[in-house]
Amino acid sequence: MTTKPLQVSLEGVVERITFESAASSFRIIKLAVEGRAERLAAVGSFPPTPVGARVRIRGVLEQDRKHGEQLRVESLIELAPETLGGLERYLASGLIKGVGPKLAQRIVATFGLDAMRVLEEDVDRLREVEGLGEKRRAALARAWREQRSMRDVMVFLQAHGASPALATRIVRRYGPNAMNVVSREPYRLALDVWGVGFKTADRIAAAIGVLPDSPQRMQAGALQVVHDLTDAGHTWTARSEVTARAAKMLGFEAAESAAVDEAAVRERIERALEACVQMGRVVIEAAPESDDGRAVFASEMHAAEVRLAGRLAELATARPAPLDGVATAVAEFESRARVELAPEQRSAVEEAARRQVLVVTGGPGVGKTTIVRAILATLVRAGIVVRLAAPTGRAAKRLSDTTGAEATTLHRLLDFDPKSATFKRDRHRPIEAGAVVVDEASMLDLPTADSLAQAIAPGTRLLLVGDVDQLPSVGPGAVLRDVIDSGVVPCVRLRQIFRQAARSLIVTNAHRINEGEMPVSGASGRAPVSGASGLAPDAPAGADFFIVERRDPESARATVIELVTSRIPDRFGLDPVRDIQVLTPMNRGPAGAVALNQALQAALNPAGVALVRGARAFRVGDKVMQLRNDYDKGVYNGDVGLVASIDPEEVAMTVRFDGRHVAFEASDLDDLVLAYACTVHKSQGSEYPAVVIPLLTTHFVMLSKNLLYTAVTRGKRLVVLVCDRRALTLALSTGRAAGDGQRRGGDEARRTRLALRLRERLAAT
């Protein structure tokens, strides 16, 4: 006989954390509840809750055959502490800027359990706290007022699964209007606030009375699907796919309930889509290449694609004034640089001299850098002001180092305004230059490429340089691919591998991979090897590419750790933190970025004061990566730095990015992850002295030829592939990884219409 579940609401103190997963937020905690002799297990997905916290939980008491009685959590919120220890923990939790463990201890020692009332009603009494100066006292009072103003929002959000850091971001996003947005337009959270998913917004909506089949929820679901697929890289999606995905997201799948009328659900979602069109949030247009003949765009993606196609068509059909003395400029460059340009390189320089827009593409070792230097010399000799730029700071620094000229990020070139999150440079205030050269153009996403094109003044030349065979941009679109495929924009594709580069197995294998051929190892010269390290002592002098066979993920991870911490530093003299980067296809799994980072941190930087954020701990000397663009701080998605200092008292730390120190408060720490290992996608635009790449069958959903090619071409002096031969074969046989991580078979490129629009614009001129 089974016991009927009982809905309860109770309070208790967290005595033990039995299990928690940072990835899924699933936790098991043990509670001390007044009136119960035994500790009660509470299970479910809820925010991190430290030992000693007093909580109020609403949920269902149920009997588990294996574990006995347990509470299935539906909502959990922290309460004002009732003990001195609990009060200290609360004040030092990071919610109040400037209050760490030591200051919290002094405040509680001064006021006892009355500390909360003092902060709330009589902050002048903070003068009684030993060692608390006037300036810091004023800052603490201000921080408390700010925290108090957002308390209602935080309590409400935490009751529905949001962490204090997430609540802080919501308040920052909406300011004093936060509660109004949360209570009236909860689905905006999923679109506007980084870290809020649709499920969280949906729980909040349900709590305030939004019905499951309400038009508001249907529209939010459809719009969320469109934006999710945009975030996955596509600029459009078939209407039928939007409808199917929205039905699944909203829980209206026929397979789950016989009572669901599939046709009625589809009709309601399609009506919701039409409402989104009327509101200007979505654009639907005819598209023969779509499964149902209709393509659904987020309105901003549609506008950007149309604008970019129009501007590139204008540039492609323009006829700039020809440059004089090109042959002389080339000859002077060859003499000064002590090189002789190959015929295809010379052709590229001549094309750049007579075209207003030009694309130069090619793989490693084909002389793209030499071409950029030659074109730059030709333009400068003609008296043209040239601006050099790249999508990321790392790529811009490389461009500057290789050309000897100043290079900047595209954000700086376009004069980005953090307050409005827009570029100041546009058609009305274009870039002041006679030519603009953009390197690593494969990283150009659609919005950035559109902003760049609009800021190119009439008569200004635009040169895009990049390797089209690499992974596409992190953001939506496949701009470089589409521009080349359109046939509208002049393009020079470099194919000749030069003799010096051909001696590198990194270069040779990159081209072999691009052709779908098995790479060769410097340890054997022919095939993957199975030695303990793969860095065989009898390997040819100067060998720069090694392959180590491993099938088991745990064994592969152990080999990666050994390579990074001892084998490579001992043999090649490379620093394991600064010079070696582990690149993996995925974040999750035993050989994913998360697990590898934990293992590498334990091996390379295990001791010292740490700031703990969920399952992550940061220490001085750790290599870390920024996860999103933070325009106020001037750090961007994918930027890598080293933790320079930690202040446990303030619950804060500083990170050094390219010599610049950036401060991070407690609420900012969710934007950082360890970066001893990172995904291949996050490595775009970077180059490292050495890369170690695990490639296993557990990575199968992400395996593709261009992912492997991108990973290999990140290595400058050394590449070590730790792989299962089956995974390697699978990657070489697969064209592209789908943007949303789902394998479709055949050509899995991103869905865009830029190439088609370019051809249509050219035909219309």
mmCIF file of N, CA, C and O in Angstrom, residues 140-179:
data_model
loop_
_atom_site.group_PDB
_atom_site.id
_atom_site.type_symbol
_atom_site.label_atom_id
_atom_site.label_comp_id
_atom_site.label_asym_id
_atom_site.label_seq_id
_atom_site.Cartn_x
_atom_site.Cartn_y
_atom_site.Cartn_z
ATOM 1 N N LEU A 140 28.711 50.891 3.542
ATOM 2 C CA LEU A 140 27.929 49.756 4.032
ATOM 3 C C LEU A 140 26.454 50.131 4.163
ATOM 4 O O LEU A 140 25.564 49.355 3.786
ATOM 5 N N ALA A 141 26.176 51.337 4.661
ATOM 6 C CA ALA A 141 24.789 51.783 4.783
ATOM 7 C C ALA A 141 24.129 51.878 3.414
ATOM 8 O O ALA A 141 22.971 51.487 3.229
ATOM 9 N N ARG A 142 24.899 52.395 2.445
ATOM 10 C CA ARG A 142 24.358 52.508 1.078
ATOM 11 C C ARG A 142 24.096 51.125 0.490
ATOM 12 O O ARG A 142 23.063 50.885 -0.142
ATOM 13 N N ALA A 143 25.023 50.199 0.720
ATOM 14 C CA ALA A 143 24.855 48.842 0.199
ATOM 15 C C ALA A 143 23.647 48.164 0.834
ATOM 16 O O ALA A 143 22.914 47.421 0.170
ATOM 17 N N TRP A 144 23.429 48.418 2.142
ATOM 18 C CA TRP A 144 22.272 47.813 2.798
ATOM 19 C C TRP A 144 20.965 48.347 2.210
ATOM 20 O O TRP A 144 20.016 47.610 1.995
ATOM 21 N N ARG A 145 20.911 49.668 1.945
ATOM 22 C CA ARG A 145 19.701 50.253 1.360
ATOM 23 C C ARG A 145 19.419 49.635 -0.011
ATOM 24 O O ARG A 145 18.274 49.344 -0.365
ATOM 25 N N GLU A 146 20.499 49.458 -0.802
ATOM 26 C CA GLU A 146 20.327 48.850 -2.124
ATOM 27 C C GLU A 146 19.824 47.421 -1.987
ATOM 28 O O GLU A 146 18.935 46.975 -2.717
ATOM 29 N N GLN A 147 20.396 46.691 -1.023
ATOM 30 C CA GLN A 147 19.980 45.306 -0.826
ATOM 31 C C GLN A 147 18.544 45.243 -0.332
ATOM 32 O O GLN A 147 17.765 44.393 -0.758
ATOM 33 N N ARG A 148 18.167 46.187 0.544
ATOM 34 C CA ARG A 148 16.811 46.196 1.086
ATOM 35 C C ARG A 148 15.788 46.466 -0.015
ATOM 36 O O ARG A 148 14.715 45.883 -0.048
ATOM 37 N N SER A 149 16.161 47.363 -0.959
ATOM 38 C CA SER A 149 15.217 47.725 -2.016
ATOM 39 C C SER A 149 14.920 46.557 -2.942
ATOM 40 O O SER A 149 13.889 46.523 -3.612
ATOM 41 N N MET A 150 15.826 45.584 -3.003
ATOM 42 C CA MET A 150 15.600 44.459 -3.899
ATOM 43 C C MET A 150 15.182 43.195 -3.143
ATOM 44 O O MET A 150 15.011 42.135 -3.732
ATOM 45 N N ARG A 151 14.963 43.327 -1.820
ATOM 46 C CA ARG A 151 14.678 42.128 -1.032
ATOM 47 C C ARG A 151 13.389 41.444 -1.471
ATOM 48 O O ARG A 151 13.327 40.229 -1.581
ATOM 49 N N ASP A 152 12.349 42.229 -1.722
ATOM 50 C CA ASP A 152 11.077 41.626 -2.125
ATOM 51 C C ASP A 152 11.238 40.822 -3.417
ATOM 52 O O ASP A 152 10.711 39.715 -3.550
ATOM 53 N N VAL A 153 11.972 41.409 -4.369
ATOM 54 C CA VAL A 153 12.198 40.702 -5.633
ATOM 55 C C VAL A 153 12.991 39.433 -5.383
ATOM 56 O O VAL A 153 12.680 38.373 -5.917
ATOM 57 N N MET A 154 14.017 39.530 -4.553
ATOM 58 C CA MET A 154 14.880 38.370 -4.325
ATOM 59 C C MET A 154 14.129 37.239 -3.630
ATOM 60 O O MET A 154 14.281 36.073 -3.991
ATOM 61 N N VAL A 155 13.337 37.574 -2.635
ATOM 62 C CA VAL A 155 12.571 36.537 -1.946
ATOM 63 C C VAL A 155 11.615 35.862 -2.917
ATOM 64 O O VAL A 155 11.494 34.633 -2.960
ATOM 65 N N PHE A 156 10.948 36.675 -3.731
ATOM 66 C CA PHE A 156 10.001 36.124 -4.699
ATOM 67 C C PHE A 156 10.708 35.219 -5.706
ATOM 68 O O PHE A 156 10.260 34.105 -5.997
ATOM 69 N N LEU A 157 11.842 35.681 -6.223
ATOM 70 C CA LEU A 157 12.557 34.907 -7.238
ATOM 71 C C LEU A 157 13.168 33.643 -6.648
ATOM 72 O O LEU A 157 13.139 32.580 -7.272
ATOM 73 N N GLN A 158 13.724 33.733 -5.441
ATOM 74 C CA GLN A 158 14.320 32.546 -4.837
ATOM 75 C C GLN A 158 13.270 31.479 -4.544
ATOM 76 O O GLN A 158 13.562 30.283 -4.573
ATOM 77 N N ALA A 159 12.078 31.923 -4.311
ATOM 78 C CA ALA A 159 11.001 30.960 -4.094
ATOM 79 C C ALA A 159 10.734 30.149 -5.349
ATOM 80 O O ALA A 159 10.123 29.080 -5.292
ATOM 81 N N HIS A 160 11.213 30.654 -6.489
ATOM 82 C CA HIS A 160 10.969 29.967 -7.760
ATOM 83 C C HIS A 160 12.272 29.561 -8.443
ATOM 84 O O HIS A 160 12.324 29.436 -9.671
ATOM 85 N N GLY A 161 13.317 29.359 -7.649
ATOM 86 C CA GLY A 161 14.522 28.718 -8.178
ATOM 87 C C GLY A 161 15.620 29.637 -8.647
ATOM 88 O O GLY A 161 16.596 29.170 -9.229
ATOM 89 N N ALA A 162 15.519 30.950 -8.413
ATOM 90 C CA ALA A 162 16.575 31.862 -8.839
ATOM 91 C C ALA A 162 17.546 32.093 -7.685
ATOM 92 O O ALA A 162 17.152 32.200 -6.535
ATOM 93 N N SER A 163 18.841 32.192 -7.996
ATOM 94 C CA SER A 163 19.858 32.423 -6.976
ATOM 95 C C SER A 163 19.920 33.906 -6.631
ATOM 96 O O SER A 163 19.438 34.755 -7.386
ATOM 97 N N PRO A 164 20.542 34.263 -5.501
ATOM 98 C CA PRO A 164 20.713 35.684 -5.184
ATOM 99 C C PRO A 164 21.459 36.447 -6.272
ATOM 100 O O PRO A 164 21.123 37.590 -6.569
ATOM 101 N N ALA A 165 22.477 35.826 -6.882
ATOM 102 C CA ALA A 165 23.220 36.502 -7.951
ATOM 103 C C ALA A 165 22.320 36.776 -9.150
ATOM 104 O O ALA A 165 22.414 37.835 -9.783
ATOM 105 N N LEU A 166 21.436 35.830 -9.459
ATOM 106 C CA LEU A 166 20.522 36.023 -10.575
ATOM 107 C C LEU A 166 19.521 37.125 -10.251
ATOM 108 O O LEU A 166 19.199 37.969 -11.103
ATOM 109 N N ALA A 167 19.038 37.136 -9.024
ATOM 110 C CA ALA A 167 18.120 38.205 -8.616
ATOM 111 C C ALA A 167 18.802 39.563 -8.726
ATOM 112 O O ALA A 167 18.186 40.552 -9.131
ATOM 113 N N THR A 168 20.085 39.615 -8.380
ATOM 114 C CA THR A 168 20.833 40.863 -8.487
ATOM 115 C C THR A 168 20.895 41.335 -9.933
ATOM 116 O O THR A 168 20.726 42.527 -10.222
ATOM 117 N N ARG A 169 21.140 40.411 -10.856
ATOM 118 C CA ARG A 169 21.199 40.790 -12.276
ATOM 119 C C ARG A 169 19.851 41.298 -12.763
ATOM 120 O O ARG A 169 19.779 42.219 -13.584
ATOM 121 N N ILE A 170 18.771 40.696 -12.272
ATOM 122 C CA ILE A 170 17.434 41.145 -12.681
ATOM 123 C C ILE A 170 17.194 42.577 -12.207
ATOM 124 O O ILE A 170 16.695 43.422 -12.963
ATOM 125 N N VAL A 171 17.579 42.856 -10.965
ATOM 126 C CA VAL A 171 17.400 44.214 -10.442
ATOM 127 C C VAL A 171 18.280 45.199 -11.198
ATOM 128 O O VAL A 171 17.870 46.323 -11.496
ATOM 129 N N ARG A 172 19.506 44.787 -11.518
ATOM 130 C CA ARG A 172 20.377 45.667 -12.305
ATOM 131 C C ARG A 172 19.773 45.955 -13.679
ATOM 132 O O ARG A 172 19.888 47.063 -14.201
ATOM 133 N N ARG A 173 19.148 44.940 -14.257
ATOM 134 C CA ARG A 173 18.603 45.104 -15.610
ATOM 135 C C ARG A 173 17.416 46.057 -15.621
ATOM 136 O O ARG A 173 17.275 46.890 -16.515
ATOM 137 N N TYR A 174 16.548 45.938 -14.626
ATOM 138 C CA TYR A 174 15.304 46.712 -14.651
ATOM 139 C C TYR A 174 15.253 47.843 -13.626
ATOM 140 O O TYR A 174 14.327 48.665 -13.687
ATOM 141 N N GLY A 175 16.193 47.888 -12.687
ATOM 142 C CA GLY A 175 16.199 48.956 -11.706
ATOM 143 C C GLY A 175 14.963 48.938 -10.827
ATOM 144 O O GLY A 175 14.445 47.878 -10.464
ATOM 145 N N PRO A 176 14.456 50.138 -10.484
ATOM 146 C CA PRO A 176 13.275 50.212 -9.605
ATOM 147 C C PRO A 176 12.032 49.541 -10.191
ATOM 148 O O PRO A 176 11.090 49.253 -9.459
ATOM 149 N N ASN A 177 12.064 49.301 -11.507
ATOM 150 C CA ASN A 177 10.902 48.693 -12.170
ATOM 151 C C ASN A 177 10.930 47.166 -12.121
ATOM 152 O O ASN A 177 10.096 46.505 -12.738
ATOM 153 N N ALA A 178 11.900 46.588 -11.387
ATOM 154 C CA ALA A 178 12.109 45.141 -11.414
ATOM 155 C C ALA A 178 10.867 44.364 -11.006
ATOM 156 O O ALA A 178 10.444 43.437 -11.702
ATOM 157 N N MET A 179 10.266 44.710 -9.875
ATOM 158 C CA MET A 179 9.114 43.951 -9.413
ATOM 159 C C MET A 179 7.936 44.085 -10.373
ATOM 160 O O MET A 179 7.183 43.131 -10.593
#
